[in-house]
PDB file of C-alpha atoms in Angstrom:
ATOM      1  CA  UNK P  13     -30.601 -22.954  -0.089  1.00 38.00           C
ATOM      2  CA  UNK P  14     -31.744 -21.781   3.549  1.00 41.00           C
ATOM      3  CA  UNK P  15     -28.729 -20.986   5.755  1.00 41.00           C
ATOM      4  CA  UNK P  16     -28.292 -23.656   8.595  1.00 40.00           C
ATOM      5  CA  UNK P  17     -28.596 -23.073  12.329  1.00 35.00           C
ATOM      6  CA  UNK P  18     -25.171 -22.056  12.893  1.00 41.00           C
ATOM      7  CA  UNK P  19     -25.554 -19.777  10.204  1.00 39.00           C
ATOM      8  CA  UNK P  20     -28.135 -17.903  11.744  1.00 35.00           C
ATOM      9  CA  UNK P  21     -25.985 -17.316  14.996  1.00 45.00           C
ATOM     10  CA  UNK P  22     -23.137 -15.887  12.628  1.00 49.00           C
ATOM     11  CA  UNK P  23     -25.842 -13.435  11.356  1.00 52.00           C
ATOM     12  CA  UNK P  24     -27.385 -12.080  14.708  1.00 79.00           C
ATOM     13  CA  UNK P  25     -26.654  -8.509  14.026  1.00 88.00           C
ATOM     14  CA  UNK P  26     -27.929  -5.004  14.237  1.00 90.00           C
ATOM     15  CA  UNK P  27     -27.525  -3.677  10.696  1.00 93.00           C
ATOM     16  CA  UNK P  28     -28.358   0.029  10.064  1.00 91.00           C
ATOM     17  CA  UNK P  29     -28.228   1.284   6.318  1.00 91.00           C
ATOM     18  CA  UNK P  30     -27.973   4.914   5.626  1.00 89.00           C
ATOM     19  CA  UNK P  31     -28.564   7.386   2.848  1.00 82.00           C
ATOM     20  CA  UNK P  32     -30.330   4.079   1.035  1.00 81.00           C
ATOM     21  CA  UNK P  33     -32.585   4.057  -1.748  1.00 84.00           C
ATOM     22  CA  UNK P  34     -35.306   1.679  -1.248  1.00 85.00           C
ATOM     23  CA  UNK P  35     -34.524  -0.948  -3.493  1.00 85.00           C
ATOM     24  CA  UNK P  36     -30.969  -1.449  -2.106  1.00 86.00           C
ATOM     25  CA  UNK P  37     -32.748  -1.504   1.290  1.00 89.00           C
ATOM     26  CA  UNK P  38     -34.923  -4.331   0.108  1.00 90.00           C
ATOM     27  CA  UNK P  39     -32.469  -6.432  -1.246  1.00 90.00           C
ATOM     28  CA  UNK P  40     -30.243  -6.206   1.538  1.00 90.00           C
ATOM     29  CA  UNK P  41     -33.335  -7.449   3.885  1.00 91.00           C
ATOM     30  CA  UNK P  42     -33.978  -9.836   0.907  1.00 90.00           C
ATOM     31  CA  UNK P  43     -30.116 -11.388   1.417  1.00 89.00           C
ATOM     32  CA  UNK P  44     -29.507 -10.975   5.017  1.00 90.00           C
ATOM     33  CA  UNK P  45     -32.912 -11.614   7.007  1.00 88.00           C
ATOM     34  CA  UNK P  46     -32.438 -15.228   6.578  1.00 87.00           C
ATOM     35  CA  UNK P  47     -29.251 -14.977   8.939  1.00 86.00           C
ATOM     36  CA  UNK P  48     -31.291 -13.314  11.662  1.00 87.00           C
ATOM     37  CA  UNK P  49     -29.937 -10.190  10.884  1.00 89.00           C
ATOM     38  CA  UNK P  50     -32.352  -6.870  12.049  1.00 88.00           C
ATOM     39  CA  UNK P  51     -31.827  -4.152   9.783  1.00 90.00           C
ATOM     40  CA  UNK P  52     -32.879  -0.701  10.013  1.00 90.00           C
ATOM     41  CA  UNK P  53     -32.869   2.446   7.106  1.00 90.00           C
ATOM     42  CA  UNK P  54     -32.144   6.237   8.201  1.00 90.00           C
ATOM     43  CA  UNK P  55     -31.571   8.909   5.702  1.00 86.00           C
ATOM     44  CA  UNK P  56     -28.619  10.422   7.213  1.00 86.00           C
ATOM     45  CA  UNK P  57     -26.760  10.520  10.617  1.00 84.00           C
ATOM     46  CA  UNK P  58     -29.648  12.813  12.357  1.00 86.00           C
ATOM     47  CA  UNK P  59     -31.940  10.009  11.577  1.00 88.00           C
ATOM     48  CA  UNK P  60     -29.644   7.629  12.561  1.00 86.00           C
ATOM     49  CA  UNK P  61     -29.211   9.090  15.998  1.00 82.00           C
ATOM     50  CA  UNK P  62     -32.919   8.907  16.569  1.00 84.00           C
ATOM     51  CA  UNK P  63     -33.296   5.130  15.933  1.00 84.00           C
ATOM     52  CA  UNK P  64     -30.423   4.021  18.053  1.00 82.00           C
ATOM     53  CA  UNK P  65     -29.073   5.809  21.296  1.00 75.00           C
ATOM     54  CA  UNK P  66     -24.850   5.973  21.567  1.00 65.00           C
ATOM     55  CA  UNK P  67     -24.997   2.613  24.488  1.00 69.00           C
ATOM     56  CA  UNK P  68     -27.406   0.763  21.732  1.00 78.00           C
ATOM     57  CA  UNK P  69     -25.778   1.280  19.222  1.00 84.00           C
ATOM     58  CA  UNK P  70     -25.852  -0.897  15.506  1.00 90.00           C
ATOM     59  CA  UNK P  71     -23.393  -3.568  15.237  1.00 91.00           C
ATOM     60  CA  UNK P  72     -22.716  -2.705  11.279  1.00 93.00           C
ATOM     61  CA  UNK P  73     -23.753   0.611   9.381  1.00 92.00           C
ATOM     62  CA  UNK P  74     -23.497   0.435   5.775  1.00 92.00           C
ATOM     63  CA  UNK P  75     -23.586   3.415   3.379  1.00 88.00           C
ATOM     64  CA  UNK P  76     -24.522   4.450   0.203  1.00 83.00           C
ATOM     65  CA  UNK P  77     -23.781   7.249  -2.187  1.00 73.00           C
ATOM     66  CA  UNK P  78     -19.945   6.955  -2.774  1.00 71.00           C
ATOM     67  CA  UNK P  79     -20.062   8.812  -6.284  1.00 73.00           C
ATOM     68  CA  UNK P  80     -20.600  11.871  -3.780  1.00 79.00           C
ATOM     69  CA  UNK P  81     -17.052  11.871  -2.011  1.00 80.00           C
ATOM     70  CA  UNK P  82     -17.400  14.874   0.225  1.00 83.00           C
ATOM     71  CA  UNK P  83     -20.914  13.845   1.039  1.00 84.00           C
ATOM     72  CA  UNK P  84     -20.324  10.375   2.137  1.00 84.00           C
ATOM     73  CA  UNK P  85     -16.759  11.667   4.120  1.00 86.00           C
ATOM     74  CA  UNK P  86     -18.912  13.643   6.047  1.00 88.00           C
ATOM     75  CA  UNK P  87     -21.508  10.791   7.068  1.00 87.00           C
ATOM     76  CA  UNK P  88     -18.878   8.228   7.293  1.00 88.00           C
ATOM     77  CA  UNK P  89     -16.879  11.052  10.191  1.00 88.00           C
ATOM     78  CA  UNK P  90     -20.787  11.637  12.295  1.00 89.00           C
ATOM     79  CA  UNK P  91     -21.898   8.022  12.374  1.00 89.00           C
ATOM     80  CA  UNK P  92     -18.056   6.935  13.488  1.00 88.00           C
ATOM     81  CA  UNK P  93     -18.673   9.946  16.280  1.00 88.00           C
ATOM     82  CA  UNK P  94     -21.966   9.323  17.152  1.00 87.00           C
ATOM     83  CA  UNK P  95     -21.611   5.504  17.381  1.00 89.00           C
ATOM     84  CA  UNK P  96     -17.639   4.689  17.644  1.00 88.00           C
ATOM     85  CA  UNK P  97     -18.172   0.701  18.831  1.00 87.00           C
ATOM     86  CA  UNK P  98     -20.182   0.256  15.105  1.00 90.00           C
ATOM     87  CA  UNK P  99     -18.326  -1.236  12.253  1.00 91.00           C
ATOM     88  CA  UNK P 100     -18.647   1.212   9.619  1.00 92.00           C
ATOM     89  CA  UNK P 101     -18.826   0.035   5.733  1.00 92.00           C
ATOM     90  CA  UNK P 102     -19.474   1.840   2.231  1.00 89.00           C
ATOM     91  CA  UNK P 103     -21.366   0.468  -0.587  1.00 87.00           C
ATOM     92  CA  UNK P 104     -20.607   0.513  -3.948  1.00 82.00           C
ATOM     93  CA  UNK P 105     -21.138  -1.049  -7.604  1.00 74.00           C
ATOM     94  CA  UNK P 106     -18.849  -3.420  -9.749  1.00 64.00           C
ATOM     95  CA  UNK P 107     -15.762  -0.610 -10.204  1.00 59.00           C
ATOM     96  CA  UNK P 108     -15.519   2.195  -7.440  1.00 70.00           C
ATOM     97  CA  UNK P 109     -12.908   4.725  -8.055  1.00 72.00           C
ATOM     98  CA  UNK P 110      -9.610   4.118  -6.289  1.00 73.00           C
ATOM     99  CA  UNK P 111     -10.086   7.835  -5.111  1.00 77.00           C
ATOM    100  CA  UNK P 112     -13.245   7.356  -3.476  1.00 78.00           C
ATOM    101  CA  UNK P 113     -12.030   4.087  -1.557  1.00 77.00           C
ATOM    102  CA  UNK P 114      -9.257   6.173  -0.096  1.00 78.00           C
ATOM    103  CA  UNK P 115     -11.493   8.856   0.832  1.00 82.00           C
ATOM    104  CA  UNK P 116     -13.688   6.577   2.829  1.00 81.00           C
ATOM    105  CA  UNK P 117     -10.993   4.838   4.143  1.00 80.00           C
ATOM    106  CA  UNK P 118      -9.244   8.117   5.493  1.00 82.00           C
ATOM    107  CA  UNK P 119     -13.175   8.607   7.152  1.00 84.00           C
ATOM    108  CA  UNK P 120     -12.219   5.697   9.311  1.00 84.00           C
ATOM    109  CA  UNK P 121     -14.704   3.593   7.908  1.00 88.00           C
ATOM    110  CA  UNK P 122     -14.162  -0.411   8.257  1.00 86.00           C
ATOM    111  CA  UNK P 123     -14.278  -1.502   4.857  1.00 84.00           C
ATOM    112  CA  UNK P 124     -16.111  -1.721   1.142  1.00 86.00           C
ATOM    113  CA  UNK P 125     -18.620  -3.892   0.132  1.00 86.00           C
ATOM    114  CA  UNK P 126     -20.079  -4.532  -3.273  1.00 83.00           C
ATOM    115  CA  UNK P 127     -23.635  -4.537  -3.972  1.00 80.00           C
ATOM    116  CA  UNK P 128     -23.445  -8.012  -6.097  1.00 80.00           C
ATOM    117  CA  UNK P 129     -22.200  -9.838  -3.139  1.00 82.00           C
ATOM    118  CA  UNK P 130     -23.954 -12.908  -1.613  1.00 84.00           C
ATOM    119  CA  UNK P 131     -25.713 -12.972   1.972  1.00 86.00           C
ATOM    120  CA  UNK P 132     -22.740 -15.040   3.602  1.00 82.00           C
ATOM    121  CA  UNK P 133     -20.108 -12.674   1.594  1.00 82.00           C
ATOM    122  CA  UNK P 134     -21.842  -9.977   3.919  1.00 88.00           C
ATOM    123  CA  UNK P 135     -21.632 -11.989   6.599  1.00 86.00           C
ATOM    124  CA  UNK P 136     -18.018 -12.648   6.921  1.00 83.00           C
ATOM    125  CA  UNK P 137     -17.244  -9.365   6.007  1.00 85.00           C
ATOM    126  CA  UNK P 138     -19.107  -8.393   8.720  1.00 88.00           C
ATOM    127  CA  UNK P 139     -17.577 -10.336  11.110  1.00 84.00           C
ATOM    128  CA  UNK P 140     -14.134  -9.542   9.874  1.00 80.00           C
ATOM    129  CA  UNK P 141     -14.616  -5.898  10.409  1.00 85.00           C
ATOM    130  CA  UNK P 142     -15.670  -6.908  14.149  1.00 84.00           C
ATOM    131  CA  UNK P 143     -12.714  -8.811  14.440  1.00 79.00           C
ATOM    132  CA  UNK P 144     -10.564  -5.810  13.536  1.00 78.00           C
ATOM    133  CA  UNK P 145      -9.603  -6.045  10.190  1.00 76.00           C
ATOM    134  CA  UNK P 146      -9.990  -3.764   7.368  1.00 76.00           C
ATOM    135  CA  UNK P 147     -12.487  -5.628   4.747  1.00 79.00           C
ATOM    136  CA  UNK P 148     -11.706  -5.300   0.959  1.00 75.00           C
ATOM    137  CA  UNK P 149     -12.847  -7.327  -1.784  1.00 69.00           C
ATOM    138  CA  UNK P 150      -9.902  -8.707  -3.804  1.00 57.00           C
ATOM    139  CA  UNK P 151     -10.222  -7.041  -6.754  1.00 59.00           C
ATOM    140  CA  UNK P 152     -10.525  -3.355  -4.462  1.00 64.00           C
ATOM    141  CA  UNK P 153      -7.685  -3.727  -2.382  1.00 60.00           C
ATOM    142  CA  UNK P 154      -5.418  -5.450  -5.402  1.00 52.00           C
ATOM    143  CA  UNK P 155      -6.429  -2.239  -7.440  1.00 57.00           C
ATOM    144  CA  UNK P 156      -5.150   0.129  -4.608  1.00 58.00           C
ATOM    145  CA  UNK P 157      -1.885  -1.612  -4.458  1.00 48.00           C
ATOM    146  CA  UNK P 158      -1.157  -2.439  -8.283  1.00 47.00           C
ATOM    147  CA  UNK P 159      -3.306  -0.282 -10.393  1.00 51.00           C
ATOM    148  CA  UNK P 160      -4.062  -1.563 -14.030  1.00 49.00           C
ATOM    149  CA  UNK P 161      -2.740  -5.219 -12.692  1.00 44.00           C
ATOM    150  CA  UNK P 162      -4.397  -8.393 -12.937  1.00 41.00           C
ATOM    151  CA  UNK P 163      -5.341  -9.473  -8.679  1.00 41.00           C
ATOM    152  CA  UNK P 164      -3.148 -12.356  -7.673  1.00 40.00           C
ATOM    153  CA  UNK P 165      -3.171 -12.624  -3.730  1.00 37.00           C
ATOM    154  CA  UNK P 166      -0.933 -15.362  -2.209  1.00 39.00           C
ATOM    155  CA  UNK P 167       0.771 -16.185   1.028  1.00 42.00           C
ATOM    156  CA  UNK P 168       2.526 -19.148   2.769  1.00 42.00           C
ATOM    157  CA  UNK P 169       2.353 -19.956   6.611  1.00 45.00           C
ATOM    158  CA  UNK P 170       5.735 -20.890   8.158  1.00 46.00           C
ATOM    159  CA  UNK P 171       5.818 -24.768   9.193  1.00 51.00           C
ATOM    160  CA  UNK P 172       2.625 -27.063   8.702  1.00 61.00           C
ATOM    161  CA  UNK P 173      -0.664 -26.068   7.783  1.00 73.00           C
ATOM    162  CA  UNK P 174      -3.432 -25.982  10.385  1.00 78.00           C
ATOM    163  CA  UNK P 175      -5.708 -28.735  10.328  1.00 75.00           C
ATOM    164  CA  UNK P 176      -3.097 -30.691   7.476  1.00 85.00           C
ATOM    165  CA  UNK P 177      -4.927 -28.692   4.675  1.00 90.00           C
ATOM    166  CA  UNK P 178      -2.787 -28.845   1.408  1.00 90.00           C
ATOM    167  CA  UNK P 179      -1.225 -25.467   0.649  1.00 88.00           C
ATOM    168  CA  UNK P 180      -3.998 -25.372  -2.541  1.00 91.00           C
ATOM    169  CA  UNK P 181      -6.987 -25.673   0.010  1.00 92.00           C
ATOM    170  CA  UNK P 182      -5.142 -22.937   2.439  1.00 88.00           C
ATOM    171  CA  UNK P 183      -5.031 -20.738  -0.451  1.00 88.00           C
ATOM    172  CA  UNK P 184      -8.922 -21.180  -1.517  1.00 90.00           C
ATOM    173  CA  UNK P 185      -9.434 -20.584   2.569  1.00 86.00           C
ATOM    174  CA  UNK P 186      -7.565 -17.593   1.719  1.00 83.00           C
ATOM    175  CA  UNK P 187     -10.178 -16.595  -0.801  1.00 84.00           C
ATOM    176  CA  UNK P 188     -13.006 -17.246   0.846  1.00 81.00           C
ATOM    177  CA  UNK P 189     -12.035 -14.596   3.489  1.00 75.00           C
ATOM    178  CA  UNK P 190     -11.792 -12.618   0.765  1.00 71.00           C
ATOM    179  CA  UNK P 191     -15.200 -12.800  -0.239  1.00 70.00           C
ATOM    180  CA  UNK P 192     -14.618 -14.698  -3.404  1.00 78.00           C
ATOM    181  CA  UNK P 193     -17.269 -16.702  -5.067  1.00 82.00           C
ATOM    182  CA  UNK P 194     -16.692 -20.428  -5.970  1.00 86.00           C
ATOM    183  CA  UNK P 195     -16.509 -18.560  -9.723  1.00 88.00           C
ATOM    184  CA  UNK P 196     -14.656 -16.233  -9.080  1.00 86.00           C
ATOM    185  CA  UNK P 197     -12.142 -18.759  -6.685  1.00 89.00           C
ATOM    186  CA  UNK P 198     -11.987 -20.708  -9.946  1.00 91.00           C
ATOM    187  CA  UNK P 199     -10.668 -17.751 -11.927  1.00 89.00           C
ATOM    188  CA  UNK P 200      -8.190 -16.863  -9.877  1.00 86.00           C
ATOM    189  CA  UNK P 201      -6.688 -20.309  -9.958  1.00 90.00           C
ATOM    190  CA  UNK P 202      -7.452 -21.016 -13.511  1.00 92.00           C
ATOM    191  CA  UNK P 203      -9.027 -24.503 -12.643  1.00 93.00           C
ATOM    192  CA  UNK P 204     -12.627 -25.759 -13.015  1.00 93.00           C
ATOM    193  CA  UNK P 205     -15.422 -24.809 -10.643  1.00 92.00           C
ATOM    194  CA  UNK P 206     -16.191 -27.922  -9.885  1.00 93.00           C
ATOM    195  CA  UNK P 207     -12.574 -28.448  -9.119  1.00 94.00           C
ATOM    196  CA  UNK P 208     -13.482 -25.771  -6.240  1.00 93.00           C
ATOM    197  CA  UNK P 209     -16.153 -27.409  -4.672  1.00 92.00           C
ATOM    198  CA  UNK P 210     -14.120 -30.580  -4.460  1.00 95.00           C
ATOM    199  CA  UNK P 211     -11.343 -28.372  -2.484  1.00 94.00           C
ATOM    200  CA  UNK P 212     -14.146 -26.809   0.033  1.00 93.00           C
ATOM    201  CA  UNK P 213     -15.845 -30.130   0.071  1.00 93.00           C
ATOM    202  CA  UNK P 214     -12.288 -31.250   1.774  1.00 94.00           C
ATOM    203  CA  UNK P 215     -11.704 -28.187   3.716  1.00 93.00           C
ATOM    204  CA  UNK P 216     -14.859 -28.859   5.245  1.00 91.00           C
ATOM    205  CA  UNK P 217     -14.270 -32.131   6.186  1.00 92.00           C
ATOM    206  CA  UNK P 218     -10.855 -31.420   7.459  1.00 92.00           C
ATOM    207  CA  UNK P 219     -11.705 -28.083   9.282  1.00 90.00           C
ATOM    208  CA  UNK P 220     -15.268 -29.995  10.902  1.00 88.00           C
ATOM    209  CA  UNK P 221     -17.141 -26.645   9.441  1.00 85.00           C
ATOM    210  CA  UNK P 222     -19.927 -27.058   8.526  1.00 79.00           C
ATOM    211  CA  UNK P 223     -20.341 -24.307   5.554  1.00 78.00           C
ATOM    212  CA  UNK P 224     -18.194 -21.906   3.509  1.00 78.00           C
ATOM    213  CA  UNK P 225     -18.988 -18.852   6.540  1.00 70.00           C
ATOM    214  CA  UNK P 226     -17.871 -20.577   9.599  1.00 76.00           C
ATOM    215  CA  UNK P 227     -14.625 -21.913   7.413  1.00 82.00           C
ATOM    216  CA  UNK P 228     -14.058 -18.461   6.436  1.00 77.00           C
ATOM    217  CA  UNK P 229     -14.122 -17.677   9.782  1.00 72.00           C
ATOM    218  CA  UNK P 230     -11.798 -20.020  11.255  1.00 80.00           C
ATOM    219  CA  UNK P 231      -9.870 -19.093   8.915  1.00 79.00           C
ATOM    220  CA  UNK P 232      -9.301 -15.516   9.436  1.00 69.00           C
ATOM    221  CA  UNK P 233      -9.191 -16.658  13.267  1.00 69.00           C
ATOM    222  CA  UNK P 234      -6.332 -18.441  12.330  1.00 75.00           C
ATOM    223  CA  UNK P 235      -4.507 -15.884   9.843  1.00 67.00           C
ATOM    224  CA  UNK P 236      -4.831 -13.472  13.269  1.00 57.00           C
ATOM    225  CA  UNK P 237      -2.827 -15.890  15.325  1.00 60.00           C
ATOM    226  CA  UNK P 238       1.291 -14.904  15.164  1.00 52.00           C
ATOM    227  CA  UNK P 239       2.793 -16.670  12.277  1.00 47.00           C
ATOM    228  CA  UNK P 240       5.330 -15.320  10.043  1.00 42.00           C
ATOM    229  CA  UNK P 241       4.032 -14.918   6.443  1.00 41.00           C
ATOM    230  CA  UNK P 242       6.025 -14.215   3.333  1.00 33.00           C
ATOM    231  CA  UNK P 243       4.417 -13.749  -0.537  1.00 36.00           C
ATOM    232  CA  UNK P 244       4.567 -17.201  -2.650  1.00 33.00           C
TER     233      UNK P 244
END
């Protein structure tokens, strides 16, 4: 399914990928070039520098090779130097190490992204990072906190919910900021996947967004605004 017009304006960014092997280059093009995303490849920092000057610089820059720790440290410290505005992000399979996500964390960079996630999973990360936040997938982040423990991720706003979403389609919201796929949403809340699409099908409606992305993003526009939260 093509993403729609709005979709395209959530995707407008300058994407640079370094230290990427070819494939992985091609299949991020493959998944992001239908938002109107530009993306660029550079073998390292020096590289880097020559296809973008410091006051044009890349929106995102996305890494590779976190099996080598020091290695990717290093880049992660040069490209936050050389470009300090660009949201910085590190690449990895199904299971990275919890020592390697606190190494490139500690480099400053703005989050972790997995290399089975969808074109509007980048996306929103994306534009979470730009918005400030620290991006983890679920699974990641829950690892850091509770090693060995099944991820179960939860929270209540104080008073009414925005938009008079039930507190089951706030907490799917919550997921989709996450990154989570309608699967993997489904999981998490032990109910059907069709169950799922019913919820977003609602959320939608409720929200007047017009796709899973620009929910996502009201929703983490929302979760910024002051509201005191407290764990289910």
């Amino acid at each position: 399914m093509q993403p729609d017009t709005n979709d395209r304006k959530l995707g407008n960014l300058k994407i640079l990928a370094v230290q990427t092997d070819e494939w992985t280059f091609k299949g991020l093009v493959q998944l992001l070039d239908p938002f109107g995303a530009q993306l660029l490849m550079a073998s390292g920092p020096e590289e880097a520098a020559l296809l973008y000057s410091a006051d044009k610089a890349p929106d995102v820059v996305l890494l590779s090779g976190l099996h080598d720790k020091k290695r990717m440290e290093g880049h992660a410290q040069a490209i936050r130097a050389r470009f300090p505005q660009a949201q910085v992000f590190v690449m990895a399979g199904q299971a990275p190490d919890e020592r390697s996500v606190q190494i490139a964390l500690r480099a400053g960079v703005s989050g972790l992204i997995l290399k089975d996630m969808t074109g509007e999973q980048l996306i929103a990360a994306f534009h979470q990072a730009l918005a400030g936040l620290t991006v983890l997938p679920l699974r990641v982040a829950y690892s850091l906190i509770s090693p060995g423990t099944t991820p179960h991720v939860s929270m209540r706003r104080n008073g009414p919910l925005p938009e008079n979403l039930s507190p089951k389609e706030w907490q799917i919201l919550e997921q989709l900021v996450l990154g989570l796929t309608n699967k993997e949403i489904a999981q998490e809340f032990d109910i059907a996947e069709g169950t799922v699409k019913v919820h977003l099908r609602s959320i939608l409606q409720k929200t007047k967004k017009r796709n899973r992305t620009e929910a996502a993003l009201w929703a983490l526009n929302v979760m910024q605004q002051p509201a005191e939260r407290h764990p289910l």
